[in-house]
Amino acid sequence: MNIKNLYQKISYYLKRYGFFKTLKKCFKRIFGISENRMTNLEQYKKWMENNKLSEEAIKKQKQYKFENNPLISIVVPMYNTKELFFKELVESLQKQTYSNWELCLADGSKEENNALRKYYEKDKTLKYKSLNENKGISENTNEAIKMTTGEYIGFLDHDDLLKEDALFECVKTINENVEVDFIYTDEDKIDENYQRFEPYFKPDFSPETLECNNYITHFVVVKKELINKVGMLDSKFNGAQDFDFVLRATEKANKVIHIPKVLYHWRVHKNSTAYIADSKPYAYEAGIKVIEEHLKRIKKKGTVEYGQDVPGIYKINFEVMGNPKVSILIPNKDNIKFLKKCINY
């Protein structure tokens, strides 16, 4: 490392860490002492502690009066749902700091689970319908949507959980943005020991990114008017039905808003997609068809293929239409040698 680079590095550390921390880092580097860095899980635990919703904040949210208090209908497709998962799902809604909601449950199990009756029979905010057959994830969800009476529809899996302020934050967003008709949030995963991990801090809405990866996933709240416009879930894309719906909905949405807060907990267990990302290869095959249909709708031409070894990532090879001009910007000052090499390369 030359003197100039060394000087720049030391200046950077002094500005960022101050004199004593910089000196400490220098000694560690000289004597080969490795730094004790926190693991991702440790960092997330610290982040959760720093961003924990206080009891005072919970109380204030429960007492808060919105100008617009829309009914939020949460739709849940059920299939052989475990009682514990169902109980915890219901409790996560009952703990919400926003109270104007209903839970619409469409059960595709062959037989109704009588153990669940005690939850939905005594609570009028829970609407339960036994389908007596498994119509698949899309049609089961659609049956739940048909039960809704709310102005906005939220989508929740039968074994996942919502943070207590999830609906409050959505309604706050609705009140602050009159035109919003599609909302999504950040999420993380939760294991069988209730350990939260792998936070997913998502970007704001990016149609180009969404075309190559369904980064939106959970938690999604959509205005019912928008669903009426674009249609419900399509069973021909089962496995990637949520990806198809999200693309169709965002294509027609007036305004898409991302709430940069972890409000959804995706449960990880041995039977869940969250446990093994490629446990359902048919879902990723369906994803290619979803994007192909999307390209047709927006009148773009291109071929779709798997983009990386990571499941759920796709690559679109767009056809170049016409002969568009490309402008290249090269920031440069007093360095003709490198500029000349760049231009002549």
Short mmCIF file of C-alpha atoms in Angstrom, two decimals:
data_model
loop_
_atom_site.label_atom_id
_atom_site.label_comp_id
_atom_site.label_asym_id
_atom_site.label_seq_id
_atom_site.Cartn_x
_atom_site.Cartn_y
_atom_site.Cartn_z
CA MET A 1 0.00 0.00 0.00
CA ASN A 2 1.50 3.37 -1.05
CA ILE A 3 1.73 6.41 1.24
CA LYS A 4 -1.19 8.19 -0.45
CA ASN A 5 -3.58 5.24 -0.02
CA LEU A 6 -2.45 4.75 3.57
CA TYR A 7 -3.09 8.41 4.33
CA GLN A 8 -6.58 8.24 2.78
CA LYS A 9 -7.45 5.13 4.77
CA ILE A 10 -6.27 6.60 8.07
CA SER A 11 -8.16 9.84 7.36
CA TYR A 12 -11.31 7.83 6.68
CA TYR A 13 -11.00 5.88 9.96
CA LEU A 14 -10.29 9.04 11.95
CA LYS A 15 -13.41 10.72 10.59
CA ARG A 16 -15.59 7.66 11.15
CA TYR A 17 -14.27 6.21 14.40
CA GLY A 18 -12.20 8.95 16.05
CA PHE A 19 -8.59 8.85 17.23
CA PHE A 20 -8.71 6.11 19.91
CA LYS A 21 -10.76 3.59 17.92
CA THR A 22 -8.50 4.18 14.92
CA LEU A 23 -5.43 3.60 17.08
CA LYS A 24 -7.00 0.41 18.42
CA LYS A 25 -7.67 -0.84 14.90
CA CYS A 26 -4.09 -0.10 13.88
CA PHE A 27 -2.69 -2.11 16.81
CA LYS A 28 -4.98 -5.03 16.00
CA ARG A 29 -3.87 -4.96 12.38
CA ILE A 30 -0.16 -4.76 13.31
CA PHE A 31 -0.32 -7.64 15.81
CA GLY A 32 -2.77 -9.74 13.78
CA ILE A 33 -5.58 -9.62 16.34
CA SER A 34 -8.92 -10.45 14.72
CA GLU A 35 -11.89 -8.25 15.58
CA ASN A 36 -14.82 -9.82 17.38
CA ARG A 37 -17.59 -9.01 14.94
CA MET A 38 -21.22 -9.69 15.74
CA THR A 39 -22.98 -12.37 13.72
CA ASN A 40 -25.97 -11.42 11.58
CA LEU A 41 -28.29 -12.90 14.21
CA GLU A 42 -26.62 -10.93 17.01
CA GLN A 43 -26.88 -7.75 14.98
CA TYR A 44 -30.55 -8.38 14.31
CA LYS A 45 -31.24 -9.07 17.98
CA LYS A 46 -29.64 -5.74 18.83
CA TRP A 47 -31.65 -4.04 16.09
CA MET A 48 -34.90 -5.56 17.39
CA GLU A 49 -34.14 -4.37 20.90
CA ASN A 50 -33.47 -0.84 19.64
CA ASN A 51 -36.63 -0.83 17.51
CA LYS A 52 -38.97 -2.55 19.95
CA LEU A 53 -42.43 -1.04 20.26
CA SER A 54 -42.74 0.31 23.80
CA GLU A 55 -45.80 -0.19 25.99
CA GLU A 56 -46.38 3.55 25.83
CA ALA A 57 -46.32 3.49 22.02
CA ILE A 58 -48.75 0.56 21.98
CA LYS A 59 -51.11 2.44 24.29
CA LYS A 60 -50.92 5.60 22.14
CA GLN A 61 -51.65 3.63 18.96
CA LYS A 62 -54.71 1.99 20.53
CA GLN A 63 -56.04 5.40 21.52
CA TYR A 64 -55.18 7.13 18.24
CA LYS A 65 -58.11 8.49 16.20
CA PHE A 66 -57.72 8.33 12.44
CA GLU A 67 -59.83 10.50 10.18
CA ASN A 68 -60.40 7.45 7.97
CA ASN A 69 -60.90 4.12 9.76
CA PRO A 70 -61.31 1.56 6.95
CA LEU A 71 -62.27 -2.01 7.68
CA ILE A 72 -59.29 -4.26 6.87
CA SER A 73 -60.28 -7.77 5.80
CA ILE A 74 -57.51 -10.31 6.36
CA VAL A 75 -57.88 -13.34 4.10
CA VAL A 76 -56.34 -16.68 5.07
CA PRO A 77 -56.47 -19.88 3.00
CA MET A 78 -56.38 -22.84 5.39
CA TYR A 79 -55.42 -26.46 4.81
CA ASN A 80 -54.84 -28.97 7.61
CA THR A 81 -53.91 -26.05 9.85
CA LYS A 82 -52.37 -26.96 13.19
CA GLU A 83 -54.31 -25.70 16.19
CA LEU A 84 -51.24 -24.03 17.71
CA PHE A 85 -50.52 -22.13 14.49
CA PHE A 86 -54.16 -21.08 14.20
CA LYS A 87 -54.30 -19.96 17.82
CA GLU A 88 -51.18 -17.84 17.45
CA LEU A 89 -52.38 -16.38 14.15
CA VAL A 90 -55.66 -15.28 15.75
CA GLU A 91 -53.84 -13.89 18.80
CA SER A 92 -51.51 -11.85 16.57
CA LEU A 93 -54.61 -10.17 15.15
CA GLN A 94 -56.35 -9.74 18.49
CA LYS A 95 -53.23 -7.92 19.73
CA GLN A 96 -53.36 -5.39 16.88
CA THR A 97 -53.31 -1.77 17.98
CA TYR A 98 -55.80 -1.02 15.18
CA SER A 99 -59.10 -2.71 15.91
CA ASN A 100 -61.27 -2.32 12.80
CA TRP A 101 -60.50 -5.61 11.09
CA GLU A 102 -62.08 -8.94 10.22
CA LEU A 103 -60.48 -12.31 9.59
CA CYS A 104 -61.87 -14.34 6.67
CA LEU A 105 -60.91 -18.01 6.74
CA ALA A 106 -61.48 -20.45 3.88
CA ASP A 107 -60.62 -24.00 4.95
CA GLY A 108 -59.75 -26.43 2.16
CA SER A 109 -59.28 -29.38 4.52
CA LYS A 110 -61.38 -32.46 3.71
CA GLU A 111 -62.81 -32.42 7.23
CA GLU A 112 -63.44 -29.48 9.51
CA ASN A 113 -61.11 -29.37 12.51
CA ASN A 114 -63.47 -29.18 15.49
CA ALA A 115 -60.61 -28.07 17.73
CA LEU A 116 -60.64 -24.71 15.95
CA ARG A 117 -64.32 -24.02 16.59
CA LYS A 118 -63.70 -22.45 19.98
CA TYR A 119 -61.74 -19.67 18.31
CA TYR A 120 -64.06 -18.57 15.51
CA GLU A 121 -67.45 -19.35 17.08
CA LYS A 122 -66.99 -16.94 19.99
CA ASP A 123 -65.43 -14.08 18.00
CA LYS A 124 -67.62 -12.28 15.43
CA THR A 125 -64.59 -10.73 13.75
CA LEU A 126 -63.61 -14.23 12.60
CA LYS A 127 -65.49 -15.55 9.56
CA TYR A 128 -64.94 -19.23 8.88
CA LYS A 129 -66.02 -21.28 5.87
CA SER A 130 -65.36 -24.99 5.38
CA LEU A 131 -64.89 -25.79 1.67
CA ASN A 132 -64.92 -29.59 2.26
CA GLU A 133 -62.29 -29.95 -0.46
CA ASN A 134 -58.88 -28.55 -1.24
CA LYS A 135 -59.32 -26.25 -4.22
CA GLY A 136 -55.66 -25.26 -4.17
CA ILE A 137 -53.95 -22.21 -2.73
CA SER A 138 -55.41 -19.79 -5.29
CA GLU A 139 -59.04 -20.88 -5.15
CA ASN A 140 -58.95 -21.30 -1.37
CA THR A 141 -57.73 -17.70 -1.12
CA ASN A 142 -60.36 -16.53 -3.58
CA GLU A 143 -63.07 -18.13 -1.46
CA ALA A 144 -61.76 -16.12 1.50
CA ILE A 145 -61.77 -12.91 -0.58
CA LYS A 146 -65.45 -13.51 -1.46
CA MET A 147 -66.23 -13.42 2.28
CA THR A 148 -64.74 -9.97 2.82
CA THR A 149 -66.66 -6.77 3.50
CA GLY A 150 -63.67 -4.48 4.04
CA GLU A 151 -62.43 -1.64 1.87
CA TYR A 152 -58.91 -3.08 2.00
CA ILE A 153 -57.78 -6.72 1.81
CA GLY A 154 -54.70 -8.08 3.60
CA PHE A 155 -53.13 -11.42 2.71
CA LEU A 156 -51.86 -13.74 5.45
CA ASP A 157 -50.73 -17.39 5.44
CA HIS A 158 -52.32 -19.79 7.91
CA ASP A 159 -49.10 -20.35 9.86
CA ASP A 160 -47.62 -16.85 9.90
CA LEU A 161 -47.90 -13.90 12.28
CA LEU A 162 -48.38 -10.13 12.18
CA LYS A 163 -46.57 -7.67 14.42
CA GLU A 164 -48.98 -5.84 16.74
CA ASP A 165 -48.72 -2.54 14.85
CA ALA A 166 -49.00 -4.00 11.34
CA LEU A 167 -52.56 -2.82 10.66
CA PHE A 168 -51.99 0.49 12.43
CA GLU A 169 -49.08 1.29 10.12
CA CYS A 170 -51.12 0.32 7.06
CA VAL A 171 -54.05 2.52 8.08
CA LYS A 172 -51.65 5.37 8.91
CA THR A 173 -50.28 5.05 5.37
CA ILE A 174 -53.81 5.06 3.93
CA ASN A 175 -54.67 8.25 5.82
CA GLU A 176 -51.48 9.98 4.70
CA ASN A 177 -51.83 8.92 1.05
CA VAL A 178 -55.33 9.23 -0.40
CA GLU A 179 -54.45 7.50 -3.69
CA VAL A 180 -52.66 4.47 -2.24
CA ASP A 181 -54.23 1.15 -3.25
CA PHE A 182 -51.29 -1.23 -2.81
CA ILE A 183 -49.18 -1.45 0.37
CA TYR A 184 -46.35 -3.81 1.31
CA THR A 185 -44.04 -4.09 4.32
CA ASP A 186 -40.73 -5.57 5.40
CA GLU A 187 -40.64 -9.01 7.00
CA ASP A 188 -38.51 -11.53 8.85
CA LYS A 189 -38.66 -15.24 9.73
CA ILE A 190 -39.60 -16.91 12.99
CA ASP A 191 -38.70 -20.47 13.97
CA GLU A 192 -40.36 -23.07 16.19
CA ASN A 193 -38.60 -21.57 19.24
CA TYR A 194 -39.99 -18.11 18.38
CA GLN A 195 -36.54 -16.90 17.42
CA ARG A 196 -36.80 -14.12 14.83
CA PHE A 197 -34.09 -14.02 12.18
CA GLU A 198 -33.24 -13.15 8.55
CA PRO A 199 -34.90 -9.74 8.31
CA TYR A 200 -35.84 -8.72 4.80
CA PHE A 201 -35.51 -4.96 4.43
CA LYS A 202 -37.01 -4.38 1.02
CA PRO A 203 -36.48 -1.58 -1.48
CA ASP A 204 -39.22 0.89 -2.32
CA PHE A 205 -41.35 0.00 -5.29
CA SER A 206 -39.29 -0.87 -8.35
CA PRO A 207 -41.18 -2.40 -11.32
CA GLU A 208 -37.91 -3.52 -12.96
CA THR A 209 -36.73 -5.33 -9.83
CA LEU A 210 -40.15 -6.92 -9.36
CA GLU A 211 -40.05 -8.31 -12.89
CA CYS A 212 -37.05 -10.41 -11.94
CA ASN A 213 -37.91 -11.35 -8.36
CA ASN A 214 -41.03 -11.22 -6.21
CA TYR A 215 -39.30 -9.20 -3.52
CA ILE A 216 -42.65 -7.90 -2.21
CA THR A 217 -44.00 -11.24 -0.83
CA HIS A 218 -45.44 -10.37 2.66
CA PHE A 219 -47.26 -8.35 4.06
CA VAL A 220 -49.54 -7.02 1.31
CA VAL A 221 -52.68 -4.90 1.76
CA VAL A 222 -54.67 -4.03 -1.38
CA LYS A 223 -57.71 -1.87 -1.94
CA LYS A 224 -60.68 -4.04 -2.86
CA GLU A 225 -61.44 -1.79 -5.83
CA LEU A 226 -58.07 -2.74 -7.28
CA ILE A 227 -58.81 -6.46 -6.85
CA ASN A 228 -62.14 -5.94 -8.61
CA LYS A 229 -60.23 -4.30 -11.45
CA VAL A 230 -57.43 -6.86 -11.95
CA GLY A 231 -59.16 -10.02 -10.73
CA MET A 232 -58.39 -12.46 -7.94
CA LEU A 233 -55.69 -15.14 -7.81
CA ASP A 234 -55.21 -17.34 -10.88
CA SER A 235 -54.95 -21.08 -10.19
CA LYS A 236 -52.99 -21.75 -13.38
CA PHE A 237 -50.02 -20.12 -11.63
CA ASN A 238 -50.31 -22.09 -8.36
CA GLY A 239 -47.00 -21.92 -6.57
CA ALA A 240 -46.37 -18.44 -7.97
CA GLN A 241 -49.94 -17.18 -7.69
CA ASP A 242 -48.90 -14.37 -5.35
CA PHE A 243 -46.21 -13.22 -7.81
CA ASP A 244 -48.78 -13.15 -10.62
CA PHE A 245 -51.26 -11.21 -8.50
CA VAL A 246 -48.67 -8.69 -7.31
CA LEU A 247 -47.56 -8.00 -10.89
CA ARG A 248 -51.12 -7.59 -12.16
CA ALA A 249 -52.08 -5.38 -9.21
CA THR A 250 -49.03 -3.10 -9.36
CA GLU A 251 -49.46 -2.70 -13.13
CA LYS A 252 -52.84 -1.04 -12.50
CA ALA A 253 -52.31 0.49 -9.05
CA ASN A 254 -52.73 4.24 -8.61
CA LYS A 255 -50.02 4.32 -5.95
CA VAL A 256 -47.78 1.62 -4.47
CA ILE A 257 -46.24 2.33 -1.06
CA HIS A 258 -43.62 0.39 0.85
CA ILE A 259 -43.71 0.63 4.66
CA PRO A 260 -40.05 0.15 5.72
CA LYS A 261 -40.88 -1.69 8.92
CA VAL A 262 -40.74 -5.40 9.82
CA LEU A 263 -44.45 -6.10 10.35
CA TYR A 264 -44.76 -9.72 9.17
CA HIS A 265 -43.20 -12.88 10.62
CA TRP A 266 -42.85 -15.76 8.16
CA ARG A 267 -42.93 -18.98 10.14
CA VAL A 268 -40.20 -21.54 9.48
CA HIS A 269 -40.95 -25.21 10.06
CA LYS A 270 -40.09 -28.42 8.24
CA ASN A 271 -43.08 -28.20 5.90
CA SER A 272 -42.74 -24.52 5.00
CA THR A 273 -41.23 -22.94 1.90
CA ALA A 274 -39.34 -20.62 4.26
CA TYR A 275 -37.46 -23.65 5.64
CA ILE A 276 -36.12 -24.87 2.29
CA ALA A 277 -36.22 -22.23 -0.44
CA ASP A 278 -36.28 -24.75 -3.30
CA SER A 279 -38.73 -27.17 -1.65
CA LYS A 280 -41.30 -26.40 -4.35
CA PRO A 281 -39.48 -26.33 -7.72
CA TYR A 282 -42.81 -26.14 -9.57
CA ALA A 283 -43.31 -22.70 -8.01
CA TYR A 284 -40.21 -21.35 -9.74
CA GLU A 285 -41.24 -22.89 -13.04
CA ALA A 286 -44.60 -21.16 -12.65
CA GLY A 287 -42.70 -17.94 -12.00
CA ILE A 288 -41.30 -17.98 -15.54
CA LYS A 289 -44.83 -18.23 -16.96
CA VAL A 290 -45.95 -15.40 -14.66
CA ILE A 291 -43.28 -13.06 -16.05
CA GLU A 292 -44.01 -14.10 -19.64
CA GLU A 293 -47.68 -13.16 -19.17
CA HIS A 294 -46.61 -9.90 -17.54
CA LEU A 295 -44.46 -8.98 -20.55
CA LYS A 296 -47.39 -9.61 -22.88
CA ARG A 297 -49.64 -7.33 -20.84
CA ILE A 298 -47.19 -4.43 -20.80
CA LYS A 299 -46.27 -5.03 -24.47
CA LYS A 300 -42.59 -5.83 -24.01
CA LYS A 301 -40.77 -8.58 -25.85
CA GLY A 302 -38.20 -10.85 -24.27
CA THR A 303 -37.36 -14.35 -23.11
CA VAL A 304 -37.35 -15.38 -19.45
CA GLU A 305 -34.88 -17.75 -17.80
CA TYR A 306 -33.54 -18.55 -14.34
CA GLY A 307 -31.19 -15.76 -13.40
CA GLN A 308 -28.98 -17.29 -10.70
CA ASP A 309 -28.60 -20.36 -8.55
CA VAL A 310 -30.82 -18.59 -6.00
CA PRO A 311 -34.42 -19.85 -6.36
CA GLY A 312 -36.92 -17.21 -7.39
CA ILE A 313 -34.46 -15.00 -9.30
CA TYR A 314 -35.14 -14.59 -13.02
CA LYS A 315 -33.43 -12.96 -15.97
CA ILE A 316 -35.26 -11.28 -18.83
CA ASN A 317 -33.49 -11.03 -22.17
CA PHE A 318 -35.32 -8.09 -23.72
CA GLU A 319 -35.51 -7.64 -27.46
CA VAL A 320 -34.08 -4.31 -28.55
CA MET A 321 -36.89 -2.34 -30.16
CA GLY A 322 -35.79 0.04 -32.92
CA ASN A 323 -32.42 1.81 -32.73
CA PRO A 324 -32.40 3.76 -29.44
CA LYS A 325 -29.59 6.18 -28.73
CA VAL A 326 -27.41 5.47 -25.67
CA SER A 327 -25.69 8.38 -23.91
CA ILE A 328 -22.58 7.56 -21.86
CA LEU A 329 -21.45 9.88 -19.07
CA ILE A 330 -17.77 9.81 -18.04
CA PRO A 331 -16.86 12.01 -15.06
CA ASN A 332 -13.24 13.03 -15.49
CA LYS A 333 -10.85 15.79 -14.40
CA ASP A 334 -7.19 16.35 -15.30
CA ASN A 335 -6.69 12.69 -16.20
CA ILE A 336 -6.45 12.61 -19.98
CA LYS A 337 -4.41 9.40 -19.94
CA PHE A 338 -7.19 7.30 -18.42
CA LEU A 339 -9.93 9.09 -20.34
CA LYS A 340 -8.19 8.40 -23.64
CA LYS A 341 -7.74 4.75 -22.70
CA CYS A 342 -11.44 4.52 -21.76
CA ILE A 343 -12.61 6.03 -25.07
CA ASN A 344 -10.26 4.00 -27.24
CA TYR A 345 -10.94 0.69 -25.47
#
